[in-house]
XYZ file of C-alpha atoms in Angstrom:
351
model
C -15.884 -0.785 -10.092
C -12.147 -0.078 -10.070
C -11.397 -3.120 -7.941
C -12.763 -5.772 -10.265
C -10.975 -9.073 -10.781
C -9.075 -7.868 -13.866
C -7.815 -4.794 -12.036
C -6.746 -6.818 -8.997
C -4.934 -9.327 -11.224
C -3.120 -6.495 -13.005
C -2.270 -4.853 -9.689
C -0.820 -8.107 -8.392
C 1.529 -8.425 -11.383
C 2.560 -4.792 -10.944
C 3.248 -5.189 -7.210
C 5.267 -8.345 -7.828
C 7.464 -6.263 -10.122
C 7.790 -3.501 -7.511
C 8.692 -6.052 -4.842
C 11.266 -7.739 -7.078
C 12.970 -4.359 -7.541
C 12.514 -2.760 -4.115
C 11.510 -5.469 -1.651
C 13.252 -8.083 0.438
C 12.760 -11.307 2.362
C 15.076 -11.168 5.347
C 14.956 -11.579 9.094
C 16.872 -11.834 12.319
C 18.133 -14.611 14.545
C 16.824 -14.582 18.101
C 20.410 -14.304 19.349
C 24.012 -15.036 18.347
C 23.728 -18.583 19.702
C 20.247 -19.398 18.407
C 19.219 -20.897 15.083
C 15.668 -19.633 15.662
C 14.738 -16.942 13.214
C 12.134 -14.191 12.782
C 11.380 -13.662 9.075
C 10.760 -10.204 7.696
C 8.962 -8.900 4.627
C 9.656 -5.334 3.574
C 9.181 -3.148 0.528
C 9.969 0.560 0.368
C 10.014 3.654 -1.805
C 10.670 7.377 -1.491
C 7.495 9.047 -0.328
C 5.365 10.948 -2.821
C 1.644 11.297 -3.387
C 1.796 8.573 -6.044
C 3.947 6.113 -4.079
C 1.727 6.505 -1.017
C -1.289 5.840 -3.256
C 0.218 2.601 -4.614
C 1.447 1.429 -1.208
C -2.008 2.127 0.223
C -3.473 -0.143 -2.460
C -0.915 -2.818 -1.556
C -1.745 -2.464 2.136
C -5.487 -2.750 1.407
C -5.411 -5.755 -0.949
C -3.157 -7.620 1.490
C -5.662 -7.296 4.315
C -4.599 -4.033 6.033
C -2.077 -5.980 8.152
C 1.285 -4.685 6.938
C 2.921 -2.126 9.227
C 3.736 1.326 7.855
C 7.227 2.654 8.616
C 8.225 6.212 7.729
C 11.810 7.415 7.930
C 14.035 10.134 6.564
C 16.908 9.483 4.203
C 20.337 11.121 4.340
C 19.128 13.536 1.658
C 16.200 14.494 3.968
C 13.570 12.815 1.769
C 10.802 10.860 3.439
C 10.881 7.110 2.798
C 7.945 4.726 3.276
C 8.059 1.009 3.980
C 5.490 -1.724 4.436
C 6.770 -4.384 6.825
C 5.694 -7.640 8.452
C 7.451 -10.069 10.801
C 4.337 -12.178 11.373
C 5.344 -15.695 10.309
C 1.778 -16.956 9.856
C 0.810 -13.937 7.745
C 4.005 -14.208 5.684
C 3.445 -17.910 4.984
C -0.292 -17.820 4.293
C -0.690 -14.426 2.581
C 2.500 -12.721 1.470
C 4.448 -15.602 -0.070
C 1.457 -16.793 -2.182
C 0.720 -13.222 -3.317
C 4.331 -12.517 -4.275
C 4.803 -15.790 -6.128
C 4.962 -13.963 -9.477
C 8.471 -12.714 -8.721
C 11.712 -14.026 -10.204
C 15.283 -14.673 -9.128
C 16.248 -14.401 -5.457
C 12.865 -13.007 -4.398
C 11.068 -16.067 -5.753
C 13.439 -18.699 -4.366
C 13.620 -16.876 -1.009
C 9.853 -17.206 -0.667
C 10.103 -20.990 -1.189
C 12.962 -21.190 1.313
C 10.901 -19.347 3.916
C 8.164 -21.956 3.539
C 10.762 -24.642 4.277
C 12.070 -22.628 7.246
C 8.537 -22.561 8.644
C 8.508 -26.371 8.504
C 11.883 -26.562 10.285
C 11.162 -24.041 13.039
C 10.069 -26.607 15.658
C 12.815 -29.141 14.903
C 15.890 -29.184 17.122
C 18.060 -31.839 15.487
C 21.583 -31.124 14.260
C 20.562 -31.644 10.630
C 17.563 -29.303 11.045
C 19.780 -26.642 12.618
C 22.324 -26.971 9.831
C 19.669 -26.727 7.102
C 17.962 -23.794 8.825
C 21.131 -21.739 9.187
C 22.307 -22.476 5.629
C 18.904 -21.532 4.207
C 18.802 -18.277 6.153
C 22.275 -17.341 4.961
C 21.201 -18.019 1.360
C 18.028 -15.913 1.367
C 19.644 -12.973 -0.440
C 22.826 -12.249 -2.427
C 24.114 -10.246 0.557
C 23.784 -13.266 2.807
C 27.487 -14.013 2.562
C 28.492 -10.520 3.775
C 27.612 -10.740 7.447
C 29.156 -9.770 10.748
C 29.115 -13.446 11.692
C 30.320 -15.880 9.056
C 28.386 -19.040 8.277
C 31.018 -21.205 9.960
C 31.029 -19.022 13.099
C 27.240 -19.142 13.270
C 27.203 -22.925 13.009
C 29.727 -23.193 15.853
C 27.817 -20.689 18.011
C 24.638 -22.714 17.516
C 26.281 -25.992 18.486
C 26.566 -27.308 14.957
C 30.268 -26.654 14.704
C 33.578 -28.434 14.856
C 32.901 -30.165 18.160
C 29.650 -31.662 16.828
C 30.225 -32.277 13.140
C 34.014 -31.917 12.935
C 33.650 -29.068 10.434
C 36.956 -27.930 9.036
C 36.912 -25.025 6.576
C 37.324 -27.337 3.577
C 34.652 -29.686 4.872
C 32.324 -26.773 5.536
C 32.847 -25.473 1.992
C 32.043 -28.907 0.603
C 28.929 -29.189 2.778
C 27.694 -25.722 1.787
C 28.368 -26.387 -1.901
C 26.429 -29.636 -1.625
C 23.618 -27.782 0.107
C 23.596 -25.074 -2.608
C 23.342 -27.693 -5.354
C 20.493 -29.322 -3.494
C 18.810 -25.909 -3.080
C 18.858 -25.331 -6.845
C 16.838 -28.489 -7.273
C 14.566 -27.875 -4.299
C 14.048 -24.162 -5.038
C 14.041 -23.727 -8.835
C 13.402 -20.475 -10.679
C 9.861 -19.353 -11.419
C 8.678 -20.662 -14.798
C 5.500 -18.554 -15.008
C 5.854 -16.254 -18.060
C 6.497 -12.567 -17.405
C 4.037 -9.909 -18.500
C 4.343 -6.202 -19.208
C 2.729 -5.199 -15.892
C 5.495 -7.000 -13.991
C 8.001 -5.047 -16.117
C 6.223 -1.764 -15.355
C 6.328 -2.585 -11.622
C 10.043 -3.344 -11.857
C 10.495 -0.092 -13.792
C 8.740 1.825 -10.992
C 11.319 0.521 -8.550
C 14.558 0.518 -10.535
C 13.935 2.050 -13.941
C 14.272 5.256 -15.886
C 12.849 6.577 -19.160
C 14.668 9.606 -20.523
C 16.140 11.329 -23.578
C 19.879 11.433 -24.044
C 21.232 14.471 -25.919
C 24.350 13.925 -27.991
C 26.241 16.948 -29.290
C 28.170 16.340 -32.503
C 29.544 18.328 -35.443
C 26.286 18.140 -37.387
C 24.091 19.294 -34.499
C 22.192 17.702 -31.652
C 21.022 14.094 -31.686
C 18.159 13.002 -29.405
C 18.243 9.397 -28.237
C 15.270 8.020 -26.236
C 16.396 5.479 -23.654
C 14.641 3.032 -21.329
C 16.630 1.152 -18.730
C 16.100 -0.910 -15.621
C 18.952 -1.985 -13.409
C 19.959 -3.952 -10.349
C 23.151 -4.389 -8.381
C 25.503 -6.749 -10.149
C 24.949 -10.242 -8.770
C 24.619 -13.573 -10.543
C 20.898 -13.706 -9.788
C 20.342 -10.131 -11.017
C 22.157 -10.867 -14.257
C 19.953 -13.913 -14.874
C 16.868 -11.814 -14.163
C 17.974 -9.038 -16.540
C 18.604 -11.651 -19.231
C 15.074 -12.942 -18.711
C 13.663 -9.421 -19.021
C 15.671 -8.774 -22.205
C 14.366 -12.056 -23.629
C 10.819 -10.990 -22.762
C 11.202 -7.756 -24.735
C 12.843 -9.532 -27.662
C 9.999 -12.050 -27.785
C 7.631 -9.096 -28.173
C 9.592 -7.547 -31.033
C 11.400 -4.919 -28.955
C 15.189 -4.783 -29.268
C 16.747 -4.905 -25.790
C 20.359 -5.411 -24.737
C 22.064 -6.563 -21.563
C 24.738 -4.257 -20.141
C 26.983 -5.358 -17.287
C 29.490 -3.201 -15.429
C 31.309 -3.497 -12.129
C 28.385 -2.238 -10.057
C 25.201 -2.848 -12.031
C 23.518 -5.076 -14.575
C 21.040 -3.341 -16.879
C 18.388 -4.068 -19.483
C 18.605 -1.239 -22.018
C 16.302 -0.215 -24.870
C 17.317 2.828 -26.899
C 16.661 4.667 -30.131
C 13.592 6.166 -31.788
C 12.409 2.944 -33.379
C 12.802 0.729 -30.313
C 11.550 3.176 -27.675
C 9.025 5.460 -29.385
C 7.612 3.176 -32.062
C 7.671 -0.178 -30.261
C 8.103 0.133 -26.489
C 5.703 3.030 -25.874
C 2.708 1.405 -27.631
C 3.478 -1.799 -25.731
C 3.407 -0.225 -22.263
C 1.335 2.966 -22.424
C -1.961 1.060 -22.545
C -1.296 0.598 -18.815
C -0.815 4.339 -18.283
C -2.728 4.332 -14.991
C -0.158 1.986 -13.410
C 2.847 4.267 -13.879
C 2.182 6.220 -10.660
C 5.340 8.224 -9.782
C 6.962 7.474 -13.159
C 3.974 8.753 -15.135
C 5.725 12.062 -15.820
C 8.574 10.160 -17.532
C 6.080 8.336 -19.758
C 4.225 11.567 -20.582
C 7.460 13.383 -21.379
C 8.620 10.628 -23.731
C 5.238 10.531 -25.472
C 5.360 14.306 -25.943
C 8.922 14.034 -27.225
C 7.865 11.383 -29.773
C 5.143 13.697 -31.109
C 7.528 16.652 -31.370
C 10.320 14.716 -33.037
C 7.900 13.737 -35.792
C 7.482 17.488 -36.491
C 11.230 18.034 -36.645
C 11.724 16.706 -40.172
C 12.288 20.272 -41.432
C 14.762 21.064 -38.626
C 12.871 24.113 -37.370
C 14.295 26.276 -34.577
C 11.013 26.558 -32.578
C 10.654 22.760 -32.592
C 14.213 22.385 -31.260
C 13.315 24.729 -28.406
C 10.204 22.695 -27.622
C 12.172 19.424 -27.663
C 14.726 20.716 -25.170
C 12.076 22.230 -22.905
C 10.068 18.987 -22.989
C 13.119 16.928 -22.031
C 13.850 19.315 -19.158
C 10.230 19.355 -17.967
C 10.993 16.502 -15.539
C 13.516 16.351 -12.715
C 16.591 14.326 -13.542
C 20.298 14.226 -12.850
C 21.934 16.233 -15.647
C 25.370 17.368 -16.743
C 24.149 20.522 -18.476
C 21.482 23.128 -17.806
C 18.519 23.959 -20.034
C 20.177 27.291 -20.877
C 23.295 25.456 -22.108
C 21.303 23.567 -24.737
C 19.244 26.617 -25.752
C 22.478 28.516 -26.354
C 23.938 25.538 -28.202
C 20.905 25.370 -30.509
C 21.258 29.075 -31.226
C 24.943 28.565 -32.069
C 24.177 25.673 -34.430
C 21.475 27.592 -36.301
C 23.662 30.701 -36.459
C 26.499 28.650 -37.997
C 24.110 27.098 -40.529
C 22.736 30.526 -41.464
C 26.241 31.844 -42.038
C 27.040 28.867 -44.297
C 23.834 29.382 -46.286
C 24.644 33.070 -46.823
C 28.169 32.265 -48.000
């Protein structure tokens, strides 16, 4: 009953969001001097009961073919990955399934389809197109041990064959990139909230910021999703912000040196608009469900705080600290701070 068509459609949107945040299309050349290429699909997440549950669903709906890889991170956490290097399976199953992605993940899938067409061609133009496409699969494609020019020379498509000077190579690559934008356009299928939830599972956070000021403590609910700062990521975050805005939820784009973020904050935007919009899909929050539950509980408590009661303040702080998060202050710090604030107010009332 659980795996009806509606559920599977919802799961697909969710997994496309997870893959956009945490997956990759990549691969490896056969050798330094070969333009032949083995594509690779991978998507990973820190291991937990909930992440293993979702990845098991992904493995099952995609035909039980993906290979499980388990490793340990530097912080000694277990990390799970689902991987495939099977070209036929990637072309016929994975790329069609993950066609609800956006940005680099979407265009990389289209490029891999073209690479499959080129794999048996051995002409100079086919080699050149193949190598340029492979180097453009991801934003990190330019940061390689072997530069694009060196690879072209090693594969016999270099200066001795095409008389490629650095300026000519730059012009050729720029021409190829312009052509790629036309051949591999962005996905125009509208986003939905399940894609956003999937993206949130991979690269998002829902939490309460505590601001200490002269009048007391201010509690600011905050939802954010982020990616490393690249041109493609910025365009994707803009698209996500536009999606929220089109649904009446105020969202802003924040860009810094390292990351680009879509941010929603404040009681009205998060508790009154965002939560009702996403919590109807509560079952799809998996390992982020505790963040959703905490924020829902916070929203209920804050509505009781109109009289500024000390017990409610305690409950708010304890609710916020009921989930693991990176913090600057301990729970005890805020409990003591609340006691100080109420003690100061009592003294003023007596005077």
